Short mmCIF file of C-alpha atoms and ligand atoms in Angstrom, two decimals:
data_model
loop_
_atom_site.label_atom_id
_atom_site.label_comp_id
_atom_site.label_asym_id
_atom_site.label_seq_id
_atom_site.Cartn_x
_atom_site.Cartn_y
_atom_site.Cartn_z
CA MET Q 1 -13.22 -20.69 12.76
CA SER Q 2 -10.67 -22.45 10.66
CA THR Q 3 -11.35 -23.65 7.16
CA ALA Q 4 -10.64 -27.22 8.17
CA ASP Q 5 -13.59 -27.06 10.51
CA THR Q 6 -16.18 -25.99 7.99
CA PRO Q 7 -16.45 -28.50 5.19
CA LYS Q 8 -19.92 -27.17 4.36
CA ARG Q 9 -18.44 -24.06 2.79
CA SER Q 10 -16.83 -25.96 -0.04
CA MET Q 11 -16.96 -29.42 -1.49
CA ARG Q 12 -13.18 -29.48 -1.77
CA THR Q 13 -11.13 -30.78 1.10
CA PRO Q 14 -8.46 -28.40 2.39
CA LEU Q 15 -5.78 -30.69 0.99
CA GLY Q 16 -7.56 -30.66 -2.36
CA ARG Q 17 -7.32 -26.89 -2.30
CA VAL Q 18 -3.54 -26.87 -2.00
CA ARG Q 19 -2.77 -29.89 -4.16
CA ASN Q 20 -0.95 -28.93 -7.37
CA LEU Q 21 0.00 -25.56 -5.95
CA GLY Q 22 3.54 -26.78 -5.34
CA ALA Q 23 6.52 -26.79 -7.66
CA ALA Q 24 5.59 -23.48 -9.24
CA HIS Q 25 1.96 -24.24 -10.03
CA SER Q 26 1.43 -20.80 -8.43
CA GLY Q 27 3.15 -21.17 -5.11
CA THR Q 28 2.28 -22.84 -1.85
CA SER Q 29 0.23 -21.23 0.83
CA ASP Q 30 0.61 -20.57 4.53
CA PHE Q 31 -1.98 -23.29 4.94
CA TRP Q 32 0.40 -25.80 3.46
CA ARG Q 33 3.39 -24.52 5.43
CA GLN Q 34 1.45 -24.73 8.68
CA ARG Q 35 0.73 -28.40 7.97
CA LEU Q 36 4.30 -29.04 6.89
CA THR Q 37 5.75 -27.61 10.09
CA ALA Q 38 3.14 -29.39 12.22
CA VAL Q 39 3.99 -32.78 10.69
CA ALA Q 40 7.67 -32.03 11.23
CA MET Q 41 6.98 -31.38 14.92
CA VAL Q 42 4.99 -34.59 15.30
CA LEU Q 43 7.91 -36.54 13.82
CA LEU Q 44 10.38 -34.72 16.09
CA MET Q 45 8.26 -35.00 19.24
CA ILE Q 46 9.64 -38.30 20.54
CA PRO Q 47 13.32 -37.38 20.10
CA VAL Q 48 12.63 -33.98 21.68
CA LEU Q 49 10.90 -35.61 24.65
CA VAL Q 50 13.84 -37.98 25.06
CA ILE Q 51 16.23 -35.01 25.05
CA ILE Q 52 14.18 -33.20 27.68
CA MET Q 53 14.17 -36.33 29.82
CA MET Q 54 17.94 -36.55 29.50
CA LEU Q 55 18.26 -32.96 30.70
CA LEU Q 56 16.04 -33.19 33.77
CA GLY Q 57 17.80 -32.64 37.05
CA ARG Q 58 21.20 -31.98 35.49
CA ASN Q 59 23.22 -28.86 36.19
CA GLN Q 60 24.39 -26.43 33.54
CA ALA Q 61 27.57 -28.35 32.75
CA GLY Q 62 25.55 -31.50 32.13
CA ALA Q 63 22.94 -29.67 30.07
CA LYS Q 64 25.66 -28.03 28.03
CA GLN Q 65 27.27 -31.34 27.26
CA ILE Q 66 24.00 -32.87 26.06
CA LEU Q 67 22.67 -29.86 24.14
CA GLY Q 68 26.06 -29.34 22.56
CA SER Q 69 26.28 -32.80 21.00
CA LEU Q 70 25.66 -32.79 17.26
CA PRO Q 71 22.57 -35.03 16.95
CA VAL Q 72 20.85 -33.30 19.88
CA ALA Q 73 21.68 -29.85 18.55
CA ILE Q 74 20.33 -30.74 15.10
CA ILE Q 75 17.06 -32.12 16.49
CA MET Q 76 16.60 -29.05 18.70
CA LEU Q 77 17.34 -26.71 15.80
CA LEU Q 78 14.85 -28.48 13.53
CA PHE Q 79 12.18 -28.38 16.22
CA ILE Q 80 12.76 -24.72 16.97
CA ILE Q 81 12.66 -23.69 13.32
CA ALA Q 82 9.48 -25.69 12.74
CA SER Q 83 7.72 -24.33 15.82
CA ALA Q 84 8.71 -20.70 15.27
CA TRP Q 85 7.49 -20.85 11.68
CA HIS Q 86 4.32 -22.72 12.62
CA MET Q 87 3.43 -20.40 15.47
CA LYS Q 88 4.02 -17.30 13.35
CA ILE Q 89 1.55 -18.54 10.73
CA GLY Q 90 -0.91 -19.72 13.41
CA MET Q 91 -0.88 -16.42 15.27
CA GLN Q 92 -1.35 -14.51 12.03
CA VAL Q 93 -4.53 -16.51 11.38
CA VAL Q 94 -5.73 -15.69 14.89
CA ILE Q 95 -4.97 -11.98 14.42
CA GLU Q 96 -6.77 -11.89 11.08
CA ASP Q 97 -9.81 -13.49 12.73
CA TYR Q 98 -10.10 -11.12 15.69
CA VAL Q 99 -8.45 -7.81 14.80
CA HIS Q 100 -10.52 -5.87 12.32
CA ASN Q 101 -9.03 -2.40 12.64
CA GLU Q 102 -6.64 -2.20 9.68
CA LYS Q 103 -3.86 -0.26 11.40
CA LEU Q 104 -4.01 -2.37 14.55
CA LYS Q 105 -3.97 -5.49 12.39
CA LEU Q 106 -0.83 -4.32 10.61
CA VAL Q 107 0.93 -3.54 13.88
CA SER Q 108 -0.11 -6.87 15.41
CA ILE Q 109 1.09 -8.85 12.43
CA MET Q 110 4.39 -7.00 12.53
CA ALA Q 111 4.78 -7.65 16.26
CA ASN Q 112 3.97 -11.31 15.63
CA ASN Q 113 6.73 -11.51 13.03
CA PHE Q 114 9.24 -9.80 15.30
CA PHE Q 115 8.39 -12.02 18.26
CA SER Q 116 8.58 -15.25 16.28
CA ILE Q 117 11.84 -14.30 14.60
CA ALA Q 118 13.35 -13.17 17.91
CA VAL Q 119 12.37 -16.46 19.60
CA ALA Q 120 13.87 -18.45 16.74
CA LEU Q 121 17.09 -16.44 16.55
CA ALA Q 122 17.73 -16.38 20.29
CA SER Q 123 17.20 -20.16 20.55
CA ILE Q 124 19.32 -20.91 17.49
CA TYR Q 125 22.09 -18.66 18.75
CA ALA Q 126 22.06 -20.35 22.17
CA ILE Q 127 22.26 -23.83 20.66
CA LEU Q 128 25.04 -22.90 18.27
CA GLN Q 129 26.97 -21.39 21.16
CA LEU Q 130 26.51 -24.54 23.21
CA SER Q 131 27.69 -26.63 20.27
CA SER Q 132 30.82 -24.69 19.48
CA GLY Q 133 31.76 -24.70 23.13
CA VAL Q 134 32.60 -21.02 23.46
CA MET R 1 -17.20 -27.14 17.97
CA ALA R 2 -15.94 -26.61 21.47
CA LEU R 3 -12.60 -28.28 21.06
CA SER R 4 -11.54 -26.00 18.22
CA ILE R 5 -11.34 -23.09 20.61
CA VAL R 6 -9.20 -25.21 22.91
CA HIS R 7 -6.91 -25.94 19.98
CA ARG R 8 -6.62 -22.22 19.43
CA ALA R 9 -6.14 -21.43 23.12
CA THR R 10 -3.40 -24.06 23.51
CA GLY R 11 -1.74 -22.75 20.34
CA ILE R 12 -1.62 -19.27 21.86
CA ALA R 13 -0.38 -20.61 25.21
CA LEU R 14 2.39 -22.51 23.43
CA TYR R 15 3.27 -19.33 21.55
CA VAL R 16 3.72 -17.36 24.76
CA GLY R 17 5.45 -20.30 26.45
CA THR R 18 8.30 -20.25 23.94
CA LEU R 19 9.63 -17.40 26.10
CA LEU R 20 10.41 -20.05 28.72
CA LEU R 21 12.16 -22.17 26.11
CA VAL R 22 14.28 -19.20 25.06
CA TRP R 23 15.10 -18.30 28.66
CA TRP R 24 16.15 -21.87 29.37
CA LEU R 25 18.33 -22.27 26.25
CA VAL R 26 19.96 -18.88 26.64
CA ALA R 27 20.63 -19.63 30.30
CA ALA R 28 22.21 -22.97 29.39
CA ALA R 29 24.45 -21.12 26.97
CA SER R 30 25.30 -18.32 29.45
CA GLY R 31 26.56 -20.34 32.38
CA PRO R 32 25.90 -22.07 35.71
CA ALA R 33 24.45 -19.04 37.55
CA ALA R 34 21.89 -18.25 34.86
CA TYR R 35 20.94 -21.91 34.59
CA ALA R 36 20.50 -22.20 38.35
CA ASN R 37 18.05 -19.29 38.16
CA VAL R 38 15.92 -21.13 35.61
CA GLN R 39 16.00 -24.28 37.70
CA ALA R 40 14.99 -22.36 40.80
CA PHE R 41 11.98 -21.09 38.88
CA THR R 42 10.96 -24.40 37.28
CA GLY R 43 11.52 -26.11 40.62
CA SER R 44 9.09 -23.79 42.41
CA ILE R 45 5.42 -24.68 42.68
CA ILE R 46 4.39 -22.01 40.18
CA GLY R 47 7.16 -23.06 37.83
CA ARG R 48 6.16 -26.71 38.05
CA LEU R 49 2.54 -25.81 37.35
CA ILE R 50 3.52 -23.75 34.32
CA VAL R 51 5.73 -26.51 32.88
CA PHE R 52 3.00 -29.06 33.60
CA GLY R 53 0.49 -26.82 31.86
CA TYR R 54 2.88 -26.44 28.96
CA THR R 55 3.22 -30.20 28.63
CA TRP R 56 -0.53 -30.60 28.54
CA ALA R 57 -0.98 -27.75 26.05
CA LEU R 58 1.61 -29.31 23.76
CA MET R 59 0.20 -32.84 23.94
CA HIS R 60 -3.38 -31.72 23.52
CA HIS R 61 -2.56 -29.35 20.68
CA MET R 62 -0.57 -32.05 18.91
CA LEU R 63 -3.35 -34.64 19.06
CA SER R 64 -5.96 -32.07 18.20
CA GLY R 65 -3.75 -31.00 15.29
CA ILE R 66 -3.55 -34.60 14.07
CA ARG R 67 -7.35 -34.56 14.16
CA HIS R 68 -7.17 -31.61 11.79
CA PHE R 69 -4.95 -33.65 9.45
CA VAL R 70 -7.58 -36.37 9.32
CA TRP R 71 -10.12 -33.76 8.27
CA ASP R 72 -7.67 -32.20 5.81
CA LEU R 73 -7.41 -35.57 4.11
CA GLY R 74 -11.18 -35.63 3.80
CA TYR R 75 -12.01 -38.24 6.44
CA GLY R 76 -13.85 -38.24 9.73
CA PHE R 77 -16.63 -35.77 9.00
CA LYS R 78 -19.53 -37.97 10.10
CA ALA R 79 -21.00 -36.90 13.42
CA ASN R 80 -19.90 -40.01 15.29
CA GLU R 81 -16.43 -39.84 13.74
CA ARG R 82 -16.02 -36.23 14.77
CA GLU R 83 -17.08 -37.16 18.29
CA ALA R 84 -14.57 -40.01 18.43
CA LEU R 85 -11.71 -37.86 17.13
CA THR R 86 -12.53 -35.08 19.55
CA TRP R 87 -12.76 -37.33 22.59
CA GLY R 88 -9.64 -39.17 21.49
CA ALA R 89 -7.68 -35.91 21.43
CA ALA R 90 -9.14 -34.69 24.74
CA ILE R 91 -8.49 -37.89 26.67
CA GLY R 92 -5.26 -38.73 24.87
CA GLY R 93 -3.81 -35.32 25.74
CA ILE R 94 -4.38 -35.89 29.45
CA VAL R 95 -3.10 -39.47 29.36
CA LEU R 96 0.10 -38.51 27.51
CA THR R 97 0.74 -35.60 29.87
CA VAL R 98 0.42 -37.75 32.98
CA LEU R 99 2.53 -40.52 31.44
CA ILE R 100 5.29 -38.08 30.51
CA TRP R 101 5.37 -36.62 34.02
CA ILE R 102 5.51 -40.02 35.65
CA ILE R 103 8.51 -40.90 33.49
CA ALA R 104 10.02 -37.46 34.08
CA TYR R 105 9.79 -37.83 37.84
CA MET R 106 11.17 -41.35 37.71
CA ILE R 107 14.17 -40.11 35.73
CA GLY R 108 14.60 -36.58 37.13
CA GLY R 109 13.99 -37.62 40.71
CA GLY R 110 16.65 -40.26 40.42
CA ARG R 111 19.34 -37.69 39.76
C1 HEM P 201 3.38 -30.61 18.11
C2 HEM P 201 2.78 -30.64 17.01
C3 HEM P 201 1.78 -29.62 16.51
C4 HEM P 201 0.78 -29.91 15.67
C5 HEM P 201 0.45 -31.29 15.09
C6 HEM P 201 0.07 -28.70 15.39
C7 HEM P 201 -1.01 -28.61 14.52
C8 HEM P 201 -1.68 -27.47 14.22
C9 HEM P 201 -2.68 -27.33 13.20
C10 HEM P 201 -3.14 -28.45 12.26
C11 HEM P 201 -3.12 -26.07 13.23
C12 HEM P 201 -4.18 -25.46 12.32
C13 HEM P 201 -5.52 -25.54 12.93
C14 HEM P 201 -6.58 -24.91 12.07
O1 HEM P 201 -6.50 -24.98 10.84
O2 HEM P 201 -7.50 -24.35 12.66
C15 HEM P 201 -2.42 -25.39 14.28
C16 HEM P 201 -2.63 -24.07 14.64
C17 HEM P 201 -1.82 -23.38 15.54
N1 HEM P 201 -0.71 -23.86 16.20
FE1 HEM P 201 -0.06 -25.77 16.16
N2 HEM P 201 0.64 -27.67 16.09
C18 HEM P 201 1.70 -28.18 16.79
C19 HEM P 201 2.55 -27.47 17.64
C20 HEM P 201 2.46 -26.11 17.92
C21 HEM P 201 3.38 -25.34 18.74
C22 HEM P 201 4.61 -25.92 19.43
C23 HEM P 201 2.91 -24.06 18.76
C24 HEM P 201 3.47 -22.82 19.41
C25 HEM P 201 4.71 -22.65 19.78
C26 HEM P 201 1.70 -24.01 17.96
C27 HEM P 201 0.92 -22.89 17.76
C28 HEM P 201 -0.20 -22.83 16.97
C29 HEM P 201 -1.03 -21.67 16.80
C30 HEM P 201 -0.82 -20.32 17.47
C31 HEM P 201 -2.05 -22.03 15.91
C32 HEM P 201 -3.21 -21.15 15.42
C33 HEM P 201 -4.44 -21.49 16.16
C34 HEM P 201 -5.69 -21.22 15.36
O3 HEM P 201 -5.64 -20.81 14.21
O4 HEM P 201 -6.79 -21.45 15.92
N3 HEM P 201 1.45 -25.27 17.47
N4 HEM P 201 -1.53 -26.26 14.86
C1 HEM P 202 6.67 -31.80 26.81
C2 HEM P 202 7.19 -32.36 27.80
C3 HEM P 202 7.86 -31.78 29.01
C4 HEM P 202 7.93 -32.43 30.19
C5 HEM P 202 7.34 -33.73 30.52
C6 HEM P 202 8.65 -31.64 31.11
C7 HEM P 202 8.88 -32.00 32.42
C8 HEM P 202 9.72 -31.37 33.27
C9 HEM P 202 10.00 -31.74 34.63
C10 HEM P 202 9.37 -32.90 35.38
C11 HEM P 202 10.93 -30.90 35.10
C12 HEM P 202 11.58 -30.92 36.50
C13 HEM P 202 12.84 -31.73 36.45
C14 HEM P 202 13.69 -31.68 37.66
O1 HEM P 202 13.87 -30.61 38.27
O2 HEM P 202 14.25 -32.74 38.03
C15 HEM P 202 11.25 -29.97 34.05
C16 HEM P 202 12.18 -28.99 34.11
C17 HEM P 202 12.33 -28.03 33.15
N1 HEM P 202 11.58 -27.88 31.98
FE1 HEM P 202 10.41 -29.24 31.19
N2 HEM P 202 9.05 -30.51 30.48
C18 HEM P 202 8.56 -30.54 29.18
C19 HEM P 202 8.71 -29.58 28.24
C20 HEM P 202 9.42 -28.42 28.42
C21 HEM P 202 9.46 -27.34 27.48
C22 HEM P 202 8.79 -27.33 26.12
C23 HEM P 202 10.23 -26.38 28.06
C24 HEM P 202 10.55 -25.03 27.55
C25 HEM P 202 9.61 -24.22 27.12
C26 HEM P 202 10.69 -26.88 29.31
C27 HEM P 202 11.55 -26.22 30.19
C28 HEM P 202 12.01 -26.75 31.36
C29 HEM P 202 13.06 -26.17 32.12
C30 HEM P 202 13.78 -24.90 31.79
C31 HEM P 202 13.29 -26.99 33.24
C32 HEM P 202 14.34 -26.81 34.33
C33 HEM P 202 15.47 -27.73 34.08
C34 HEM P 202 15.75 -28.59 35.26
O3 HEM P 202 15.15 -28.40 36.34
O4 HEM P 202 16.60 -29.49 35.13
N3 HEM P 202 10.18 -28.11 29.50
N4 HEM P 202 10.50 -30.29 32.94
#
C-alpha cells in the first residue's frame, strides 16, 4: 500500500517528508514528481476535455486543423508529458510492490521505462507533425 | 482500504489505455484512411465501451488522486473524513463520467 495511506507508520505527513528537499537540499523524489505531474494533469483536465469535445465526430482533416493549432498543440503536449512521466513513476511503484525477483524486477522496470518513453515520443512526434503541417 | 486498490487498478488501466491515445494521435498525423480506422473502432460497441471505461477510469483516478493530496497535506485522516473523501471520489467519478458523455453525445451527435 502507498505511503500516503498509512499515516500510522510515521508522524510526518508525506508532504512533510519532501519539504525542503527541493532546490538542492538533497534532491527531490519520485514522490514529489508524481504529485507535481498529477497536479499538472488536474489543471489541464478541463482544457483537454474541451479539446476532445471539439474533436468528436470530425474527420481527419478537421482533427488535423484543431490539433495543429498552437494553443491546442501546447496543451496536448503538456498533458502527454505529464501523464507519461506520472505513469512511469506510478508503474514503477506498482512493480516494486509486487515483483520481488530481482532480475524480473529489473526487466520490468526497464520495460516500463521503454513503454512510457515510447508512448510519450510517439504522441509528441504526431502532434509536432500535425502542427507543422507536413 | 478498498478504494486504494481501485486507484491502483485505474492507474494501470490508464497506463495501458495510452496505447489508444497514441494510435489516435498517430492516425490523425498519418492521414484520412488511418483516422477512419480509429473511428471505426471507437464507433463500434466494444470501442465505445473501452472509451467509456477509459473516461470513468480517468475521472475516478483523478478524484481519488485529489483525495491523496488531501492526505498528503495532513488532513482528512479521521474515520468519518476518510469515509466522506472515499465516497466523494467514488460517486463523483461516476457523476462526472456520465455528465461528460451526455455533453459528448450532444456535441458529437450533432455533427
Ligand atoms: C488526472 C489526474 C491524475 C491524478 C490527480 C493522479 C493522481 C495520482 C496519485 C496521487 C497517485 C499516487 C497514489 C499513491 O501514492 O498511492 C497516482 C498513482 C498512479 N497514477 Fe495517477 N493521477 C492522474 C492521472 C493518471 C494518468 C492519466 C495515468 C496513466 C496514464 C495515471 C497512472 C497512475 C499509476 C499507474 C499510479 C500508480 C498506482 C499505485 O501506486 O497504486 N494517473 N496517481
Ligand atoms: C475523458 C473524456 C473522454 C470522453 C468523454 C470521450 C468521449 C468520446 C465519445 C463520446 C466519442 C465518440 C464521438 C463520435 O464518434 O461522435 C469518442 C471518440 C474517440 N475518443 Fe474519446 N473520450 C474521452 C477521452 C479519450 C481519451 C483519453 C482518448 C485516447 C486515449 C480518446 C480517444 C478517442 C478516439 C480515438 C475517438 C474517435 C474519434 C471520433 O470518433 O471522432 N478519448 N470519445
